[in-house]
């Protein structure tokens, strides 16, 4: 180890830390990877657990597209340990799923969850998974971009996974559901897609996704509120930007007829500046407020319309 350069030492240390904690999962119609996590620590960044006891709840995080419509499967760890898993919940709109292990016997300590919001472009990241059926494979690269958007769909509902991590660490089929870790071995993303040659995408582990994972663990699904707008980021006129210290907002390209947004009086062309009294610069700024606890609750919206500030109140409904 002393003969290795610092980059190699970092990657090797992360590989040694995470490889035992990333399993190959086989479901009824698909396969991929999954990360062993501490059930009690899902909501806390930096949390990891001790070795699972006989009555501990042991969970694994993977992608919803790996699970599909399966209810059961099997997880195989690199040391040969096998455990049956049950699907606790899957959320196609975030491409995340939670599995529960039937037994804790022989399982390693859980991985440590980090916070993707602390990442910077150019930072070293390490991907661990089971690409092409090759168990315990490790690749390394850098964060090549942040804030990417990954369109997802569940039935007629469409959504954008926010703040997706783009990396040049090599990802191949089978990496889906595996860990993307920082140089300290903390899981900051769940690998989800190969975007092209030399490009991979990972769902970030941050406050929003921990909230999703906690909901899946507790309820088996994620309740979301629906507003009914489609928009794109747009600059704020200079006079308004100077007055309100705001450089950009969300220009509404479409307001769905009959939606809560339409009933509140929002119109295509409006420039959304605030939702729920929080600044909005893109669609994600609205989405992160539209979880189940927003259903039926009045939501103030401030827009710029024809040079004037307009305040409306929308009441989101549950997304079905």
Short mmCIF file of C-alpha atoms in Angstrom, two decimals:
data_model
loop_
_atom_site.label_atom_id
_atom_site.label_comp_id
_atom_site.label_asym_id
_atom_site.label_seq_id
_atom_site.Cartn_x
_atom_site.Cartn_y
_atom_site.Cartn_z
CA UNK A 1 0.00 0.00 0.00
CA UNK A 2 2.91 2.37 0.75
CA UNK A 3 4.00 2.18 -2.89
CA UNK A 4 0.65 3.46 -4.18
CA UNK A 5 0.09 7.09 -5.07
CA UNK A 6 -2.49 9.06 -3.08
CA UNK A 7 -5.20 8.68 -5.76
CA UNK A 8 -4.79 4.91 -5.80
CA UNK A 9 -4.76 4.74 -2.01
CA UNK A 10 -8.04 6.68 -1.84
CA UNK A 11 -9.78 4.53 -4.46
CA UNK A 12 -8.47 1.32 -2.91
CA UNK A 13 -9.65 2.37 0.56
CA UNK A 14 -13.14 3.23 -0.71
CA UNK A 15 -13.29 -0.05 -2.64
CA UNK A 16 -12.34 -2.04 0.45
CA UNK A 17 -14.93 -0.18 2.51
CA UNK A 18 -17.87 -0.41 0.10
CA UNK A 19 -17.45 -3.60 -1.94
CA UNK A 20 -18.69 -5.86 0.91
CA UNK A 21 -21.72 -3.60 1.36
CA UNK A 22 -22.94 -3.57 -2.27
CA UNK A 23 -24.88 -6.66 -3.28
CA UNK A 24 -25.97 -8.08 -6.61
CA UNK A 25 -29.76 -8.26 -6.59
CA UNK A 26 -31.85 -10.59 -8.71
CA UNK A 27 -35.54 -9.91 -9.06
CA UNK A 28 -38.18 -11.78 -11.05
CA UNK A 29 -37.47 -9.98 -14.32
CA UNK A 30 -34.34 -7.97 -13.73
CA UNK A 31 -31.08 -7.62 -11.89
CA UNK A 32 -28.73 -4.93 -10.72
CA UNK A 33 -27.02 -3.79 -7.56
CA UNK A 34 -28.13 -2.59 -4.12
CA UNK A 35 -26.48 -0.84 -1.18
CA UNK A 36 -26.82 -2.11 2.39
CA UNK A 37 -27.89 0.76 4.67
CA UNK A 38 -28.84 1.38 8.28
CA UNK A 39 -32.64 1.62 8.49
CA UNK A 40 -32.53 4.05 11.40
CA UNK A 41 -29.99 6.26 9.64
CA UNK A 42 -31.81 6.84 6.36
CA UNK A 43 -32.85 10.29 7.46
CA UNK A 44 -29.46 11.34 8.81
CA UNK A 45 -26.45 12.20 6.64
CA UNK A 46 -23.26 10.56 7.86
CA UNK A 47 -25.13 7.85 9.73
CA UNK A 48 -23.90 4.28 9.68
CA UNK A 49 -24.73 1.32 11.82
CA UNK A 50 -23.06 -1.34 13.87
CA UNK A 51 -23.11 -4.95 12.76
CA UNK A 52 -26.77 -5.96 12.38
CA UNK A 53 -28.18 -7.81 15.37
CA UNK A 54 -30.66 -10.64 15.11
CA UNK A 55 -33.68 -8.33 15.41
CA UNK A 56 -32.33 -5.36 13.44
CA UNK A 57 -34.12 -4.08 10.38
CA UNK A 58 -31.68 -4.29 7.49
CA UNK A 59 -32.50 -2.42 4.31
CA UNK A 60 -30.97 -2.10 0.87
CA UNK A 61 -31.37 0.81 -1.54
CA UNK A 62 -31.59 0.20 -5.26
CA UNK A 63 -33.32 1.61 -8.36
CA UNK A 64 -37.04 1.28 -8.96
CA UNK A 65 -36.31 0.13 -12.52
CA UNK A 66 -34.21 -2.74 -11.14
CA UNK A 67 -37.14 -3.88 -8.99
CA UNK A 68 -39.84 -3.42 -11.63
CA UNK A 69 -43.10 -4.96 -10.41
CA UNK A 70 -41.42 -7.71 -8.38
CA UNK A 71 -42.23 -8.23 -4.72
CA UNK A 72 -39.33 -10.48 -3.77
CA UNK A 73 -35.78 -11.27 -4.83
CA UNK A 74 -32.34 -12.26 -3.61
CA UNK A 75 -29.23 -10.31 -2.70
CA UNK A 76 -25.78 -11.86 -3.15
CA UNK A 77 -22.78 -10.31 -1.42
CA UNK A 78 -19.20 -10.69 -2.63
CA UNK A 79 -18.25 -12.96 0.29
CA UNK A 80 -20.86 -15.47 -0.85
CA UNK A 81 -23.56 -14.51 1.65
CA UNK A 82 -27.04 -14.75 0.17
CA UNK A 83 -30.22 -13.30 1.64
CA UNK A 84 -33.82 -13.15 0.47
CA UNK A 85 -35.20 -9.63 0.14
CA UNK A 86 -38.71 -8.19 0.09
CA UNK A 87 -39.61 -5.00 -1.76
CA UNK A 88 -40.72 -2.50 0.89
CA UNK A 89 -41.53 0.17 -1.68
CA UNK A 90 -40.51 1.52 -5.06
CA UNK A 91 -40.89 5.00 -6.50
CA UNK A 92 -40.43 5.17 -10.29
CA UNK A 93 -40.60 8.98 -10.23
CA UNK A 94 -37.33 9.14 -8.28
CA UNK A 95 -36.05 5.76 -9.54
CA UNK A 96 -35.48 4.62 -5.97
CA UNK A 97 -36.58 1.46 -4.18
CA UNK A 98 -36.12 0.04 -0.69
CA UNK A 99 -35.64 -3.68 0.01
CA UNK A 100 -35.78 -5.46 3.37
CA UNK A 101 -33.43 -8.35 4.10
CA UNK A 102 -35.10 -11.47 5.55
CA UNK A 103 -32.10 -12.23 7.76
CA UNK A 104 -29.13 -10.38 9.23
CA UNK A 105 -26.93 -13.45 9.55
CA UNK A 106 -23.50 -12.91 8.03
CA UNK A 107 -24.27 -9.42 6.73
CA UNK A 108 -21.63 -6.65 6.98
CA UNK A 109 -22.13 -3.35 8.75
CA UNK A 110 -24.18 -0.90 6.68
CA UNK A 111 -22.65 1.70 4.38
CA UNK A 112 -22.46 5.33 5.49
CA UNK A 113 -24.73 7.78 3.70
CA UNK A 114 -23.29 11.16 2.75
CA UNK A 115 -24.80 14.32 1.29
CA UNK A 116 -24.58 14.97 -2.44
CA UNK A 117 -25.28 18.66 -1.85
CA UNK A 118 -21.67 18.96 -0.65
CA UNK A 119 -20.19 17.68 -3.94
CA UNK A 120 -18.27 19.93 -6.32
CA UNK A 121 -17.45 19.47 -9.99
CA UNK A 122 -14.10 17.72 -10.40
CA UNK A 123 -14.35 15.84 -7.11
CA UNK A 124 -13.23 12.21 -7.02
CA UNK A 125 -16.04 9.65 -6.90
CA UNK A 126 -15.96 5.85 -6.86
CA UNK A 127 -18.68 3.61 -8.30
CA UNK A 128 -19.21 0.11 -6.87
CA UNK A 129 -21.62 -2.37 -8.40
CA UNK A 130 -22.06 -5.51 -10.44
CA UNK A 131 -21.83 -4.47 -14.10
CA UNK A 132 -22.49 -7.19 -16.66
CA UNK A 133 -22.81 -9.69 -13.79
CA UNK A 134 -19.23 -9.08 -12.61
CA UNK A 135 -19.64 -8.89 -8.84
CA UNK A 136 -17.77 -6.32 -6.79
CA UNK A 137 -16.56 -4.18 -9.68
CA UNK A 138 -15.05 -0.77 -8.90
CA UNK A 139 -14.53 2.20 -11.21
CA UNK A 140 -13.42 5.72 -10.39
CA UNK A 141 -13.72 9.12 -11.97
CA UNK A 142 -14.82 12.62 -11.15
CA UNK A 143 -18.05 14.52 -10.81
CA UNK A 144 -18.27 15.91 -14.33
CA UNK A 145 -21.44 17.96 -13.76
CA UNK A 146 -24.06 18.65 -11.12
CA UNK A 147 -27.68 19.69 -11.30
CA UNK A 148 -28.56 17.48 -14.25
CA UNK A 149 -32.20 16.48 -14.69
CA UNK A 150 -33.38 12.92 -15.36
CA UNK A 151 -36.93 12.62 -16.78
CA UNK A 152 -38.94 9.75 -15.26
CA UNK A 153 -42.48 8.47 -15.70
CA UNK A 154 -44.98 6.36 -13.80
CA UNK A 155 -48.16 5.71 -15.75
CA UNK A 156 -49.43 9.07 -16.94
CA UNK A 157 -47.41 11.00 -14.37
CA UNK A 158 -44.11 12.51 -15.39
CA UNK A 159 -41.48 14.08 -13.20
CA UNK A 160 -37.85 15.17 -13.22
CA UNK A 161 -35.34 13.70 -10.76
CA UNK A 162 -33.56 16.80 -9.51
CA UNK A 163 -29.85 17.51 -9.06
CA UNK A 164 -28.71 14.28 -10.71
CA UNK A 165 -24.96 13.67 -10.52
CA UNK A 166 -23.07 13.21 -13.78
CA UNK A 167 -19.82 11.27 -13.59
CA UNK A 168 -17.24 9.88 -15.97
CA UNK A 169 -16.74 6.80 -13.78
CA UNK A 170 -17.50 3.88 -16.09
CA UNK A 171 -21.02 2.51 -15.60
CA UNK A 172 -22.48 -0.48 -17.41
CA UNK A 173 -25.70 -2.52 -17.22
CA UNK A 174 -25.79 -4.06 -13.76
CA UNK A 175 -24.34 -0.97 -12.08
CA UNK A 176 -27.87 0.34 -11.60
CA UNK A 177 -28.67 0.52 -7.90
CA UNK A 178 -25.01 0.46 -6.89
CA UNK A 179 -23.14 3.02 -4.85
CA UNK A 180 -21.48 6.23 -5.96
CA UNK A 181 -19.20 7.27 -3.10
CA UNK A 182 -16.95 10.18 -2.27
CA UNK A 183 -13.31 9.83 -1.31
CA UNK A 184 -14.23 9.03 2.30
CA UNK A 185 -16.45 6.12 1.30
CA UNK A 186 -19.73 7.90 2.01
CA UNK A 187 -22.53 6.99 -0.41
CA UNK A 188 -23.55 10.22 -2.16
CA UNK A 189 -25.49 8.71 -5.07
CA UNK A 190 -27.29 5.63 -6.35
CA UNK A 191 -26.14 4.85 -9.88
CA UNK A 192 -29.12 4.85 -12.20
CA UNK A 193 -28.28 5.28 -15.87
CA UNK A 194 -25.61 5.24 -18.53
CA UNK A 195 -26.04 8.53 -20.39
CA UNK A 196 -23.54 7.78 -23.16
CA UNK A 197 -19.91 6.88 -23.73
CA UNK A 198 -18.00 8.13 -20.70
CA UNK A 199 -21.09 9.52 -18.99
CA UNK A 200 -23.03 8.05 -16.09
CA UNK A 201 -25.82 9.42 -13.94
CA UNK A 202 -26.63 8.86 -10.27
CA UNK A 203 -29.62 9.84 -8.16
CA UNK A 204 -28.19 12.03 -5.38
CA UNK A 205 -28.38 11.12 -1.72
CA UNK A 206 -29.53 14.36 -0.13
CA UNK A 207 -32.34 15.75 2.00
CA UNK A 208 -34.95 15.22 -0.72
CA UNK A 209 -34.04 11.61 -1.50
CA UNK A 210 -33.69 10.71 2.18
CA UNK A 211 -37.23 11.96 2.60
CA UNK A 212 -38.31 9.70 -0.27
CA UNK A 213 -36.49 6.71 1.22
CA UNK A 214 -38.02 7.33 4.64
CA UNK A 215 -41.50 7.45 3.07
CA UNK A 216 -40.87 4.21 1.19
CA UNK A 217 -39.72 2.55 4.38
CA UNK A 218 -42.70 3.77 6.39
CA UNK A 219 -45.53 3.60 3.83
CA UNK A 220 -44.24 1.65 0.85
CA UNK A 221 -44.93 4.61 -1.44
CA UNK A 222 -44.34 8.34 -1.80
CA UNK A 223 -47.33 10.67 -1.69
CA UNK A 224 -46.88 13.72 -3.87
CA UNK A 225 -48.82 16.89 -4.40
CA UNK A 226 -49.77 18.10 -7.89
CA UNK A 227 -49.84 21.71 -9.05
CA UNK A 228 -50.12 21.38 -12.85
CA UNK A 229 -47.47 23.61 -14.38
CA UNK A 230 -44.70 23.12 -16.93
CA UNK A 231 -41.90 25.65 -17.04
CA UNK A 232 -38.33 26.45 -17.88
CA UNK A 233 -35.73 28.63 -16.13
CA UNK A 234 -35.68 32.21 -17.37
CA UNK A 235 -33.86 35.42 -16.39
CA UNK A 236 -35.60 38.04 -14.26
CA UNK A 237 -35.75 41.54 -15.82
CA UNK A 238 -32.96 43.75 -14.54
CA UNK A 239 -35.23 46.20 -12.70
CA UNK A 240 -36.90 43.38 -10.76
CA UNK A 241 -33.63 41.53 -10.24
CA UNK A 242 -32.05 44.58 -8.59
CA UNK A 243 -35.07 45.25 -6.40
CA UNK A 244 -35.61 41.68 -5.21
CA UNK A 245 -32.06 40.35 -5.48
CA UNK A 246 -33.25 37.61 -7.84
CA UNK A 247 -31.51 36.71 -11.10
CA UNK A 248 -33.80 33.95 -12.42
CA UNK A 249 -37.21 32.35 -12.06
CA UNK A 250 -39.40 29.74 -13.73
CA UNK A 251 -41.24 30.81 -16.89
CA UNK A 252 -44.50 28.88 -17.20
CA UNK A 253 -44.77 27.34 -20.65
CA UNK A 254 -48.03 25.57 -19.84
CA UNK A 255 -50.66 25.57 -17.13
CA UNK A 256 -52.70 22.37 -17.29
CA UNK A 257 -56.41 23.04 -17.76
CA UNK A 258 -58.44 22.26 -14.64
CA UNK A 259 -55.31 21.89 -12.48
CA UNK A 260 -54.82 23.57 -9.09
CA UNK A 261 -52.52 26.09 -10.81
CA UNK A 262 -55.19 26.97 -13.36
CA UNK A 263 -57.87 27.33 -10.67
CA UNK A 264 -55.56 29.67 -8.77
CA UNK A 265 -55.24 31.92 -11.83
CA UNK A 266 -51.72 31.11 -12.97
CA UNK A 267 -51.16 31.60 -16.70
CA UNK A 268 -48.70 30.53 -19.36
CA UNK A 269 -46.05 33.24 -19.62
CA UNK A 270 -46.01 34.00 -15.90
CA UNK A 271 -42.53 34.15 -14.39
CA UNK A 272 -42.65 32.31 -11.05
CA UNK A 273 -40.42 33.91 -8.42
CA UNK A 274 -41.59 32.33 -5.16
CA UNK A 275 -43.59 29.26 -4.16
CA UNK A 276 -44.47 28.73 -0.52
CA UNK A 277 -42.50 31.91 0.17
CA UNK A 278 -39.36 30.16 -1.04
CA UNK A 279 -37.35 31.44 -4.05
CA UNK A 280 -37.81 29.37 -7.21
CA UNK A 281 -35.32 29.28 -10.08
CA UNK A 282 -36.27 26.01 -11.79
CA UNK A 283 -38.84 23.21 -11.76
CA UNK A 284 -37.00 21.45 -8.96
CA UNK A 285 -37.62 24.45 -6.72
CA UNK A 286 -41.34 23.69 -6.96
CA UNK A 287 -41.04 19.89 -6.94
CA UNK A 288 -39.19 19.73 -3.65
CA UNK A 289 -42.19 21.36 -1.97
CA UNK A 290 -44.77 19.02 -3.47
CA UNK A 291 -44.69 16.04 -1.13
CA UNK A 292 -47.72 14.52 0.53
CA UNK A 293 -47.89 17.03 3.37
CA UNK A 294 -48.61 19.77 0.80
CA UNK A 295 -51.83 18.10 -0.40
CA UNK A 296 -54.81 20.31 0.37
CA UNK A 297 -52.68 23.02 1.98
CA UNK A 298 -52.86 26.56 0.54
CA UNK A 299 -49.61 27.35 -1.28
CA UNK A 300 -48.80 31.02 -1.98
CA UNK A 301 -47.24 31.69 -5.38
CA UNK A 302 -45.68 34.98 -6.50
CA UNK A 303 -45.25 35.62 -10.22
CA UNK A 304 -44.16 38.46 -12.45
CA UNK A 305 -46.87 39.17 -15.05
CA UNK A 306 -46.69 42.02 -17.57
CA UNK A 307 -44.17 43.83 -15.38
CA UNK A 308 -46.29 43.58 -12.22
CA UNK A 309 -45.98 41.31 -9.19
CA UNK A 310 -49.02 39.07 -8.77
CA UNK A 311 -49.77 36.90 -5.72
CA UNK A 312 -52.07 33.87 -5.97
CA UNK A 313 -52.86 30.94 -3.70
CA UNK A 314 -53.00 27.42 -5.14
CA UNK A 315 -54.21 24.32 -3.30
CA UNK A 316 -52.32 21.24 -4.55
CA UNK A 317 -54.13 17.91 -4.92
CA UNK A 318 -52.63 14.45 -4.60
CA UNK A 319 -50.80 13.16 -7.69
CA UNK A 320 -52.43 9.92 -8.85
#
